[in-house]
PDB file of C-alpha atoms and ligand atoms in Angstrom:
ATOM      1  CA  UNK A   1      29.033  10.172 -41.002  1.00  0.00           C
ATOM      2  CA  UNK A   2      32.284  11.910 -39.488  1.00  0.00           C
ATOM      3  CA  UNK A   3      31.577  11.997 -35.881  1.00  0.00           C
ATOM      4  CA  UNK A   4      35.451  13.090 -34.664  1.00  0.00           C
ATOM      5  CA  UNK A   5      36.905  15.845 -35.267  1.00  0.00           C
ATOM      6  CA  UNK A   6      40.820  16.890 -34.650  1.00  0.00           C
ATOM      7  CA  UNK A   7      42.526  20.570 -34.676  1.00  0.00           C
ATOM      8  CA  UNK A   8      45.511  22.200 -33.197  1.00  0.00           C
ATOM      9  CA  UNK A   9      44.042  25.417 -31.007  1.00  0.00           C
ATOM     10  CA  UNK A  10      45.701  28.044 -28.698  1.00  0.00           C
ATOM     11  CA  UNK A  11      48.264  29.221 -31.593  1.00  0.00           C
ATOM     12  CA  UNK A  12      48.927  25.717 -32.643  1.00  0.00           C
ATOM     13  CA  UNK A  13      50.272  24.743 -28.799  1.00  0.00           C
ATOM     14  CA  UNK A  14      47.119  22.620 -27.994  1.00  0.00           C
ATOM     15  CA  UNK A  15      45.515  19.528 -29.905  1.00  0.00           C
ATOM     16  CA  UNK A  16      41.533  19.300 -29.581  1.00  0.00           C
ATOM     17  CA  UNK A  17      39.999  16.204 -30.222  1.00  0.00           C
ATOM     18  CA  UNK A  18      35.630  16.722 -30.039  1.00  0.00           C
ATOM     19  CA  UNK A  19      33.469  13.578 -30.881  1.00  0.00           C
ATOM     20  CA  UNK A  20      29.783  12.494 -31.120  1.00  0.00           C
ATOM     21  CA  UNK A  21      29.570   9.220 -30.155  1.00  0.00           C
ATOM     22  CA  UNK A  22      26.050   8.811 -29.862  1.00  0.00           C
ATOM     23  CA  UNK A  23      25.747   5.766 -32.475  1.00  0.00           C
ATOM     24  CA  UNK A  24      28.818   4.527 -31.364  1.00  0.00           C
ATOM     25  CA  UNK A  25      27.361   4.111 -27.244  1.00  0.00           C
ATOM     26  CA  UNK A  26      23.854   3.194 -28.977  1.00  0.00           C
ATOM     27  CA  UNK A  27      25.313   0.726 -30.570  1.00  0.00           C
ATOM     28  CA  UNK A  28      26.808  -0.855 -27.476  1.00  0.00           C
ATOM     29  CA  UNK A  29      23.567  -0.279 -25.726  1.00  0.00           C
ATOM     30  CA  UNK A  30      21.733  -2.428 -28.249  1.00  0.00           C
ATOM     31  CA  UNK A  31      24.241  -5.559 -28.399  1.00  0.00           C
ATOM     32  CA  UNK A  32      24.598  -5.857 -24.644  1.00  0.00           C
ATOM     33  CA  UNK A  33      21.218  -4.940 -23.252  1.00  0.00           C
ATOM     34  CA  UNK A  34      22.890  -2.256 -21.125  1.00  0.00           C
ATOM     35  CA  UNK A  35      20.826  -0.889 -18.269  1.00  0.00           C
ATOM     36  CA  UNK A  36      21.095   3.037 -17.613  1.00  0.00           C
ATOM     37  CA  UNK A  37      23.994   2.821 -14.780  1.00  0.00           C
ATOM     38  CA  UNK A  38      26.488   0.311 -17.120  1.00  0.00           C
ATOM     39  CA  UNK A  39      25.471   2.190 -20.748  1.00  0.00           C
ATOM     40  CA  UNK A  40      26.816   5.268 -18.826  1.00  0.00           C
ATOM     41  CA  UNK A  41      29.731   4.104 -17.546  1.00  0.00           C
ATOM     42  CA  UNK A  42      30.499   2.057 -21.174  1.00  0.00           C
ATOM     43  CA  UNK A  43      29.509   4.993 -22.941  1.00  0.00           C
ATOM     44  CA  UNK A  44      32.178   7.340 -21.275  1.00  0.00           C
ATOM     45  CA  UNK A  45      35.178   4.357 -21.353  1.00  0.00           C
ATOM     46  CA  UNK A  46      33.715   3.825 -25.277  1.00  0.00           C
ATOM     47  CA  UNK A  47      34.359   7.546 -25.599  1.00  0.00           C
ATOM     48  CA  UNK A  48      37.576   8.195 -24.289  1.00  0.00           C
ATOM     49  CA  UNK A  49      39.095   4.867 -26.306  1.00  0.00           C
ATOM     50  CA  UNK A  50      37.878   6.478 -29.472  1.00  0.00           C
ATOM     51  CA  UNK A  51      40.452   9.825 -28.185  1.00  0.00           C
ATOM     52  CA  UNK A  52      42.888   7.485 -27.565  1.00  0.00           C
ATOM     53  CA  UNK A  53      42.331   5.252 -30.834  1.00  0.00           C
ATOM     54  CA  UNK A  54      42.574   8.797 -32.864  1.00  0.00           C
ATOM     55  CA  UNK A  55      46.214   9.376 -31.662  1.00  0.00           C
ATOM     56  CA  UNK A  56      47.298   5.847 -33.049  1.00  0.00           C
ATOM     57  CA  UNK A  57      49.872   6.514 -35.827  1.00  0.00           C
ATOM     58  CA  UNK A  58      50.311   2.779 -37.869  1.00  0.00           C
ATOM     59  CA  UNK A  59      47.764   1.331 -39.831  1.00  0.00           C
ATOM     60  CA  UNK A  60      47.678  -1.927 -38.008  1.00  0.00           C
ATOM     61  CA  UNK A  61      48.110   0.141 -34.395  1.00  0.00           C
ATOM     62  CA  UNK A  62      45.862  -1.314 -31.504  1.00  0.00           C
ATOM     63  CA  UNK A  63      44.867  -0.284 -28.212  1.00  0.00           C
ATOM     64  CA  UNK A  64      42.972  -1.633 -25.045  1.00  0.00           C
ATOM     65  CA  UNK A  65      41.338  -0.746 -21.959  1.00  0.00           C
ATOM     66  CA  UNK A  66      40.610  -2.622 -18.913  1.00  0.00           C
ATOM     67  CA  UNK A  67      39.392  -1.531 -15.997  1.00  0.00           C
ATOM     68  CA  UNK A  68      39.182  -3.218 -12.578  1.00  0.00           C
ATOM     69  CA  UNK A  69      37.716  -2.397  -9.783  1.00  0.00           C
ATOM     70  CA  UNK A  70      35.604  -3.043  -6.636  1.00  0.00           C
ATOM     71  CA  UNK A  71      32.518  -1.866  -7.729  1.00  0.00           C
ATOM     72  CA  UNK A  72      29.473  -3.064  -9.131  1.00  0.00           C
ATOM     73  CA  UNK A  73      30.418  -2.839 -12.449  1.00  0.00           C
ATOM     74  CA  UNK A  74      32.912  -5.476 -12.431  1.00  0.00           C
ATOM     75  CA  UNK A  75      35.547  -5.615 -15.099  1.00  0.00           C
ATOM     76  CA  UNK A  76      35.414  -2.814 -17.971  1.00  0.00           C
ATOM     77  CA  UNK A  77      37.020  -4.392 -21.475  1.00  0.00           C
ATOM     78  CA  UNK A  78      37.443  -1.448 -24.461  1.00  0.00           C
ATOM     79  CA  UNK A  79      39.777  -1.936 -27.118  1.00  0.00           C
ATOM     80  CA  UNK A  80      40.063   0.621 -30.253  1.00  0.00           C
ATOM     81  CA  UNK A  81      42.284   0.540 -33.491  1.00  0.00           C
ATOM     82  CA  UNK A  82      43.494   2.867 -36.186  1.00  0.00           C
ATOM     83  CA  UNK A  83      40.354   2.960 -38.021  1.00  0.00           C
ATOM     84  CA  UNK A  84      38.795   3.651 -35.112  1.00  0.00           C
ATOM     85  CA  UNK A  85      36.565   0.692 -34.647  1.00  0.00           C
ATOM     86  CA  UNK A  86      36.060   0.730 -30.825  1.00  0.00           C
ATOM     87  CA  UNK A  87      34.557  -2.542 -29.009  1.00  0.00           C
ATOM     88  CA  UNK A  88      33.931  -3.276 -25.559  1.00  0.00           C
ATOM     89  CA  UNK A  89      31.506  -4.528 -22.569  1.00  0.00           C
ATOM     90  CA  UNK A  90      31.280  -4.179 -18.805  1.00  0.00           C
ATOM     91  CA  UNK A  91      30.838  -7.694 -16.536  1.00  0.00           C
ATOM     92  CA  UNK A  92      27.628  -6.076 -15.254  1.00  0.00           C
ATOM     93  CA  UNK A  93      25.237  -4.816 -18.099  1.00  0.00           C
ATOM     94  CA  UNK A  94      22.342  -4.644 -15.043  1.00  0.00           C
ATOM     95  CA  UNK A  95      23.351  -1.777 -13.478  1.00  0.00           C
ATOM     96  CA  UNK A  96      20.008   0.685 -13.123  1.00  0.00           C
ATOM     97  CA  UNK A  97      21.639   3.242 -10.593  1.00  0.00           C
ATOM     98  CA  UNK A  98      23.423   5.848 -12.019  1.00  0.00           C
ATOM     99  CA  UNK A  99      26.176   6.163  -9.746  1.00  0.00           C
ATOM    100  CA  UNK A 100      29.484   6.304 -11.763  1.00  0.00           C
ATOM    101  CA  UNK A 101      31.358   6.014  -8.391  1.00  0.00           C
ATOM    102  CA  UNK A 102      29.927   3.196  -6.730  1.00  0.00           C
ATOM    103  CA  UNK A 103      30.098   1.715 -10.420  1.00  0.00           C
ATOM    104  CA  UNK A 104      33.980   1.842 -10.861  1.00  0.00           C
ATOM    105  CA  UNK A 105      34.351   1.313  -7.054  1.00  0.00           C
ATOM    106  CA  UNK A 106      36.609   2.658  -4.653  1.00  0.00           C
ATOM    107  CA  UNK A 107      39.934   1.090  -5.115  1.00  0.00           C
ATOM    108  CA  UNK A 108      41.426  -0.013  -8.565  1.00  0.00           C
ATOM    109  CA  UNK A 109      43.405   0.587 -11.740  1.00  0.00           C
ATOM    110  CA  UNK A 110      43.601   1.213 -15.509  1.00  0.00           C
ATOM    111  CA  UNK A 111      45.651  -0.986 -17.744  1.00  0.00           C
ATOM    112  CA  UNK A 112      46.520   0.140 -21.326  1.00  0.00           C
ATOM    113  CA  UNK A 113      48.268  -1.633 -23.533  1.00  0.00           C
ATOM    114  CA  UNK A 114      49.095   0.312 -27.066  1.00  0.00           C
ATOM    115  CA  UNK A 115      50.692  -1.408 -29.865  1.00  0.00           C
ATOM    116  CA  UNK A 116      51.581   0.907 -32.303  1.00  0.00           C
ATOM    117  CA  UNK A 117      52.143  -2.070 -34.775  1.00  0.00           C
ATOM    118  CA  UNK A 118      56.000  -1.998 -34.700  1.00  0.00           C
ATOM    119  CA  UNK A 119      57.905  -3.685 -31.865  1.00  0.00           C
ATOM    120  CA  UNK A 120      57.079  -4.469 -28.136  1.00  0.00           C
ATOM    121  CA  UNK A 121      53.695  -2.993 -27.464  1.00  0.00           C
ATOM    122  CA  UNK A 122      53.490  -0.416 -24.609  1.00  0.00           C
ATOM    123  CA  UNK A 123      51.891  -1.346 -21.694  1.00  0.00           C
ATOM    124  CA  UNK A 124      50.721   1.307 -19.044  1.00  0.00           C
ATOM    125  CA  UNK A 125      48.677   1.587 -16.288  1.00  0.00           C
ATOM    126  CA  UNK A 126      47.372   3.535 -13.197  1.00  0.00           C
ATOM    127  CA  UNK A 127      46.000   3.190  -9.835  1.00  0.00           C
ATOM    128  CA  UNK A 128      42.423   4.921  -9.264  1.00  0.00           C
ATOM    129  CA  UNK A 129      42.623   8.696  -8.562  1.00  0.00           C
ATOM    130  CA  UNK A 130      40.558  10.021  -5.520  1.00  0.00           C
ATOM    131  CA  UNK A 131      37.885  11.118  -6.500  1.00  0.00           C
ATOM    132  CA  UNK A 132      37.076   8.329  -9.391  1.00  0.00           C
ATOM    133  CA  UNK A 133      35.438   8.933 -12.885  1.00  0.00           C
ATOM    134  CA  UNK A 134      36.219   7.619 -15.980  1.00  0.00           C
ATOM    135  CA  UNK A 135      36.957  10.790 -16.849  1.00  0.00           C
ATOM    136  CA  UNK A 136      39.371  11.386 -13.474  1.00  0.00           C
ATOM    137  CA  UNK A 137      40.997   7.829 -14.875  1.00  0.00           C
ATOM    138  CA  UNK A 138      41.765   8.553 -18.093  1.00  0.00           C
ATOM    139  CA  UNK A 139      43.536  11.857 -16.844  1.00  0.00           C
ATOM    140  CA  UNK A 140      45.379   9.920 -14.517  1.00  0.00           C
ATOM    141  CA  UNK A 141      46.169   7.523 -16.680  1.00  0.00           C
ATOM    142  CA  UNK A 142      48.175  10.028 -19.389  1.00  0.00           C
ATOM    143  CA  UNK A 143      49.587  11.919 -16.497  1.00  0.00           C
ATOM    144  CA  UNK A 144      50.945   9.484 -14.350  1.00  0.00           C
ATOM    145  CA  UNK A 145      51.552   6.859 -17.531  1.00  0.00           C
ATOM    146  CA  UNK A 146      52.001   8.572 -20.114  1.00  0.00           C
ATOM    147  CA  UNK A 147      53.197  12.163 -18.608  1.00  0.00           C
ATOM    148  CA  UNK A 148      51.420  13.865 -21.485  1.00  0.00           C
ATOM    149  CA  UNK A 149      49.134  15.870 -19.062  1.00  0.00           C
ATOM    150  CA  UNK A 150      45.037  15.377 -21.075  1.00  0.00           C
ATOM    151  CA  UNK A 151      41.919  17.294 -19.815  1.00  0.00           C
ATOM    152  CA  UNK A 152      39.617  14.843 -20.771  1.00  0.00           C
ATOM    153  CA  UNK A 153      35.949  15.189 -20.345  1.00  0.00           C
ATOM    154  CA  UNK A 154      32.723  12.272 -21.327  1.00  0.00           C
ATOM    155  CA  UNK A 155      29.316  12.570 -21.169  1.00  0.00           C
ATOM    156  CA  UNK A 156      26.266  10.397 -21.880  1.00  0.00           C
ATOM    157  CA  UNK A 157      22.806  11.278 -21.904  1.00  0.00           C
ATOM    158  CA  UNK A 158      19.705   8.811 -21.488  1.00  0.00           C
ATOM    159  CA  UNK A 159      15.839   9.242 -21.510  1.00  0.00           C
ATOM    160  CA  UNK A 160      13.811   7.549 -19.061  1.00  0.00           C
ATOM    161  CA  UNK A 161      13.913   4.497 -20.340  1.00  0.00           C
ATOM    162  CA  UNK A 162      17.567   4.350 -21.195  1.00  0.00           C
ATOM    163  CA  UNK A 163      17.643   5.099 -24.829  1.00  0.00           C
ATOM    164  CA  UNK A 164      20.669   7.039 -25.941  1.00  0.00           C
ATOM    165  CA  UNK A 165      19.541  10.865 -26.304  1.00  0.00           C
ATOM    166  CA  UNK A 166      23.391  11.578 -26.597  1.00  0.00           C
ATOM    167  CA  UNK A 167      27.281  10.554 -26.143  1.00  0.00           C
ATOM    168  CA  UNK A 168      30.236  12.870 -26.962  1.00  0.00           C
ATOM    169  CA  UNK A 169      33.791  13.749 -25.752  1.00  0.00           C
ATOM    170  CA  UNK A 170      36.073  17.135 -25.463  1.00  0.00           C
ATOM    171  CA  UNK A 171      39.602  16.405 -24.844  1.00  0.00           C
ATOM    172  CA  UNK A 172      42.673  19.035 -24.780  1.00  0.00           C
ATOM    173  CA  UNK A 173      45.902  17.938 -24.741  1.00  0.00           C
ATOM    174  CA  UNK A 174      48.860  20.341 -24.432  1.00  0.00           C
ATOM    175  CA  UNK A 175      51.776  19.549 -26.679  1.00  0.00           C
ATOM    176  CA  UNK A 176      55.208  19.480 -25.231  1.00  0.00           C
ATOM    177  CA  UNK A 177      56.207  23.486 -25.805  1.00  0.00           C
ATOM    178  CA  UNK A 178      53.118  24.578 -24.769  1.00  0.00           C
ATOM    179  CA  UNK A 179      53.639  27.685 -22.332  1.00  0.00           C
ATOM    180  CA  UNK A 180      52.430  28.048 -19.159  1.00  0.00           C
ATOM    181  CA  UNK A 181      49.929  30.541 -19.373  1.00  0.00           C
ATOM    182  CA  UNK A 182      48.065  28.498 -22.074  1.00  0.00           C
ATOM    183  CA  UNK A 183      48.768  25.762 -19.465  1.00  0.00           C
ATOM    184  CA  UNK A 184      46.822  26.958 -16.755  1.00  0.00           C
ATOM    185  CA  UNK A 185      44.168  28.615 -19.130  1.00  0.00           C
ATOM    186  CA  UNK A 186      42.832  25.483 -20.581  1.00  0.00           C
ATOM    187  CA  UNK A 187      39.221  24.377 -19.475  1.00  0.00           C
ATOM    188  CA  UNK A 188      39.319  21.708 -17.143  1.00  0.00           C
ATOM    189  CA  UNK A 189      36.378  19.968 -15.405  1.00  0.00           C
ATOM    190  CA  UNK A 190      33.017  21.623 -15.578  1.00  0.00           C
ATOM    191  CA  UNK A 191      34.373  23.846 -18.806  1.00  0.00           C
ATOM    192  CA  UNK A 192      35.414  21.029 -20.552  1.00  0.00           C
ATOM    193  CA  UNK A 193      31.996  19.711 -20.096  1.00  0.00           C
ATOM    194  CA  UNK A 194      30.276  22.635 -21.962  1.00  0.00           C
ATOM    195  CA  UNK A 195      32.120  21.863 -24.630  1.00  0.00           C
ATOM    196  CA  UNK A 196      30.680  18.608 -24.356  1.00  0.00           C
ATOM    197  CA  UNK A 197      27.555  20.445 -24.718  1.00  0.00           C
ATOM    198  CA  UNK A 198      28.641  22.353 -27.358  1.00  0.00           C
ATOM    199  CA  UNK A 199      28.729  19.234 -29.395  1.00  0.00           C
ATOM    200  CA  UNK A 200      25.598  18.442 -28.837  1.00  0.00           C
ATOM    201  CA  UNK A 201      23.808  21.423 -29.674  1.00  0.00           C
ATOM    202  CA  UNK A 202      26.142  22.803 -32.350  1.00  0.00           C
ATOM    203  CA  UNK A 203      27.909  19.735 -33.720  1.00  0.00           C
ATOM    204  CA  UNK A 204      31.691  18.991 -33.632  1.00  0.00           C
ATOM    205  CA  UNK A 205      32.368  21.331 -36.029  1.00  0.00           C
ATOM    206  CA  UNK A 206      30.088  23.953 -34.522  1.00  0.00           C
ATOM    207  CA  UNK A 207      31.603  23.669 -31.687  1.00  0.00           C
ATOM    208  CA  UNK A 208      35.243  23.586 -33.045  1.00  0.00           C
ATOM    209  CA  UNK A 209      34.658  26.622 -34.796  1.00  0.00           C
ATOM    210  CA  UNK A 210      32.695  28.957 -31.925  1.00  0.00           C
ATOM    211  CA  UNK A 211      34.662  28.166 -28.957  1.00  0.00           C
ATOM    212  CA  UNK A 212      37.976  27.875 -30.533  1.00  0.00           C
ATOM    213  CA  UNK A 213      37.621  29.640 -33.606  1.00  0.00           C
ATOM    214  CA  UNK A 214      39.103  26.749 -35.247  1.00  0.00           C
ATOM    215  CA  UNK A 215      39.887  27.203 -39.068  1.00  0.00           C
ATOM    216  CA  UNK A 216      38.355  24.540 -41.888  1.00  0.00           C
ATOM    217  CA  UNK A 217      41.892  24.183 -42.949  1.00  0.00           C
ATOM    218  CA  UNK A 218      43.068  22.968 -39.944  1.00  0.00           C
ATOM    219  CA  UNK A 219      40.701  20.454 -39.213  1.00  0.00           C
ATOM    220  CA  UNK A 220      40.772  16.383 -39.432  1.00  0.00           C
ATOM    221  CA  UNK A 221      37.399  14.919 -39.936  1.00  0.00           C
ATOM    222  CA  UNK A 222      36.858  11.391 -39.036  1.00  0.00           C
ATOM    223  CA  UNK A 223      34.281   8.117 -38.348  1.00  0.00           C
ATOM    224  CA  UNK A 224      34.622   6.201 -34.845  1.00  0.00           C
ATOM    225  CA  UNK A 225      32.257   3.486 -34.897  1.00  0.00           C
ATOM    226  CA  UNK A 226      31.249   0.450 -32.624  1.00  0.00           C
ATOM    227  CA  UNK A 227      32.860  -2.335 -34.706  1.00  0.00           C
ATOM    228  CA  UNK A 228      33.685  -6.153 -33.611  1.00  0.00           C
ATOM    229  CA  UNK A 229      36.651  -7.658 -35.769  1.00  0.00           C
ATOM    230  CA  UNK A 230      35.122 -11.456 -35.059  1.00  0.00           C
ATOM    231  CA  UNK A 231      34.299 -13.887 -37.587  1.00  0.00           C
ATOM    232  CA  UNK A 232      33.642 -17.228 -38.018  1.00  0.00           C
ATOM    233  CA  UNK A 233      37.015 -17.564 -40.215  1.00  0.00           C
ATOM    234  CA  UNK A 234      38.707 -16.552 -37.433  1.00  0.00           C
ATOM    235  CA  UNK A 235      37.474 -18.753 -34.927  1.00  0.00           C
ATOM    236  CA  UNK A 236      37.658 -22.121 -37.852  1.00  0.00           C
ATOM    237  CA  UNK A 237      41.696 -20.104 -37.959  1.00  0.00           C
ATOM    238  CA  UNK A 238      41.991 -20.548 -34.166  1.00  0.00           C
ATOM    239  CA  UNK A 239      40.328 -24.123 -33.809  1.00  0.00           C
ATOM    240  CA  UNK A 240      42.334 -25.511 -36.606  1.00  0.00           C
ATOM    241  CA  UNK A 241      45.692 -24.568 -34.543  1.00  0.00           C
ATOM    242  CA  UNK A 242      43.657 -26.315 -31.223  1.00  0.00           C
ATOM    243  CA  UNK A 243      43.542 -29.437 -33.461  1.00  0.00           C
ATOM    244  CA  UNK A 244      41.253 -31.674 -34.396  1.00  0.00           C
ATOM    245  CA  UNK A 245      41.479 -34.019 -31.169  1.00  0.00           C
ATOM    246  CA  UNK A 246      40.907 -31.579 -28.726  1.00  0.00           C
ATOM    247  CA  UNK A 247      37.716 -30.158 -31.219  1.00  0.00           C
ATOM    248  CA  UNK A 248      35.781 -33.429 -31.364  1.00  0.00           C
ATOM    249  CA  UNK A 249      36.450 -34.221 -28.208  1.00  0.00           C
ATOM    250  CA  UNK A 250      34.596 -31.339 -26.816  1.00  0.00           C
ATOM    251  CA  UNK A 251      31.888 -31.312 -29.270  1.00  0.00           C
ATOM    252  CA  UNK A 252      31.212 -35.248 -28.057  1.00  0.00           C
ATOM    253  CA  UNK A 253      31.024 -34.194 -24.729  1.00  0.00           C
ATOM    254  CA  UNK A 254      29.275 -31.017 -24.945  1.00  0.00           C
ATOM    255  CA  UNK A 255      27.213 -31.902 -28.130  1.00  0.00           C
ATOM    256  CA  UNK A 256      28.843 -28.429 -29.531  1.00  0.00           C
ATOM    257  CA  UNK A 257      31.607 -26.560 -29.366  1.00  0.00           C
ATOM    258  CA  UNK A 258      30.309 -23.043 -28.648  1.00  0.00           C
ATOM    259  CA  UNK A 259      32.550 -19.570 -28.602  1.00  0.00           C
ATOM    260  CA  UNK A 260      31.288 -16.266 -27.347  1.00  0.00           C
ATOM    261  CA  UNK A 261      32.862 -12.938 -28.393  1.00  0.00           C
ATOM    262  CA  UNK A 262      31.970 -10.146 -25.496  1.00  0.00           C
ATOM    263  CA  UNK A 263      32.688  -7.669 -27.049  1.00  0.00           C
ATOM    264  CA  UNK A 264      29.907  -8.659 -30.014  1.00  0.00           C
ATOM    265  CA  UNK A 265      28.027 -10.510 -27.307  1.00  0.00           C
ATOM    266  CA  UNK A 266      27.652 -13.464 -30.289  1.00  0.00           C
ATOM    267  CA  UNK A 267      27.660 -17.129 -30.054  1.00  0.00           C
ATOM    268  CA  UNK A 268      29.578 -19.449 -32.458  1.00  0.00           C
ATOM    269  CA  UNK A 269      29.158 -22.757 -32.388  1.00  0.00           C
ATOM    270  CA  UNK A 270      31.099 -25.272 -33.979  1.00  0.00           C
ATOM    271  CA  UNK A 271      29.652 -28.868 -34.923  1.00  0.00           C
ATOM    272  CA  UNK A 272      31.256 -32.203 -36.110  1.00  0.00           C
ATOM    273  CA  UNK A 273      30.697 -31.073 -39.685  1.00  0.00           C
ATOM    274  CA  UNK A 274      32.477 -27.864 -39.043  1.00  0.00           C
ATOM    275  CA  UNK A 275      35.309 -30.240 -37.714  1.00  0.00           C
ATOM    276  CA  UNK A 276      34.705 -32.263 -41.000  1.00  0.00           C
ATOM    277  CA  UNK A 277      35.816 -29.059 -43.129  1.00  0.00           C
ATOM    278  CA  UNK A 278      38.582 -27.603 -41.025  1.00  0.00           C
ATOM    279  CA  UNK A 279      40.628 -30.777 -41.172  1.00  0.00           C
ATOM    280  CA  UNK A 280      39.340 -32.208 -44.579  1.00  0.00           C
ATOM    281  CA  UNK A 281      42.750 -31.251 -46.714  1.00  0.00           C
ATOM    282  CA  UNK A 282      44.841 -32.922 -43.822  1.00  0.00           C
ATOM    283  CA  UNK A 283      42.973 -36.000 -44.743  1.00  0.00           C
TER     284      UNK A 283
HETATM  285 ZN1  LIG B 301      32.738  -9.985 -31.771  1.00  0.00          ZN
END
């Protein structure tokens, strides 16, 4: 089911992106056994990749997110695509506390690296803002990166036990000619996270529609879902250009030859006979 939804608002001078991402964070929650502290803090980054995803223009355009700070957390890894497959995992999947702060950690940065498909990809990044949130990053990040000034807001919501009840995003994000009065009129903050609300009680649509009157015409409907891009012809792709050598070699000393994909958390392993196969034509 469409899940995103797009629309210019304020006379055309604003583009509104709104998104239920519940399946998407459950989804992430499920393959990495996330805890109630890291499924929040994946849930948002998962969230705000599939805004940023929605703005790629080419077919074959990519984007990632990493995170690193010094909080508990460790390392957060998102990456997104045109079709709005988002991936991604957090070093830490144990984290019970739901403290997004201590989380992320005081001091740190977020790398992005878009590649539109065509070219040198663009590679941007930011240091933490004060007051850190992955919501306070991402803002950072297409202010200070990006100068496209975003009000960006994320939300996830879990029962006791850590099921997904909900996960959405609001995000506004001026275009150049937008005046100032718009400017300074835009939600920000705590109204941007009503809207988050909005989504959940009304829908993306409903919530499109009340708060900014926004016209079935004008809308773009759209899917984001968790999805890995790993295969097994991939990996037999990527071992063939290791070379045969250098695969036996580790499947006699290690009785296998095993590859993990974090973002899928999935196991591949690789045995003499696999070897057999991927280097039978060269024989
Ligand atoms: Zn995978």
């Amino acid at each position: 089911m469409e899940n995103l939804l797009k629309t210019l608002v304020y006379d055309g001078q604003v583009s509104l992106t709104v998104a239920d991402t519940t399946e998407l964070v459950k989804e992430a929650v499920k393959l990495h056994g996330l805890k109630k502290g890291s499924a929040t803090v994946l849930g948002k980054v998962l969230s705000a990749a599939a805004f940023t995803s929605a703005a790629l223009k080419e077919e074959r355009g990519e984007v990632s997110f990493t995170i690193k700070g010094n909080g508990t957390g460790g390392s957060v890894n998102v990456s997104g695509n045109q079709a709005l497959h988002i991936r991604g995992y957090l070093e830490n999947p144990e984290i019970d506390e739901l403290d997004e702060a201590e989380i992320l950690g005081e001091y740190g940065s977020l790398t992005v690296i878009r590649d539109d498909g065509y070219s040198r990809p663009f590679v941007g990044s930011c240091a933490y803002p004060f007051a850190v949130s992955v919501d306070a990053l991402f803002e950072e990040y297409y202010r200070v990166s990006e100068q496209l000034p975003t009000f960006l807001a994320t939300k996830v919501e879990l029962d006791e036990d850590g099921d997904v009840l909900f996960a959405g995003l609001a995000a506004l994000q001026p275009l150049p000619f937008t005046d100032e009065a718009t400017l300074n009129g835009l939600p920000k903050g705590k109204e941007l996270e009503r809207i988050v609300e909005a989504v959940k009680n009304k829908g993306i649509k409903g919530a499109a529609k009340e708060l900014f009157s926004a016209k079935d015409d004008g809308i773009t409907l759209r899917r984001a879902s968790y999805t890995c891009h790993c295969s097994r012809l991939y990996l037999t792709q990527v071992l063939a250009a290791v070379g045969e050598e250098q695969m036996r070699q580790i499947i006699r000393e290690d009785g296998e030859l095993r590859v993990h994909c974090h973002y899928c958390n999935t196991d591949y392993v690789f045995l003499d006979e696999d070897a057999d196969k991927i280097f039978a034509r060269k024989k």
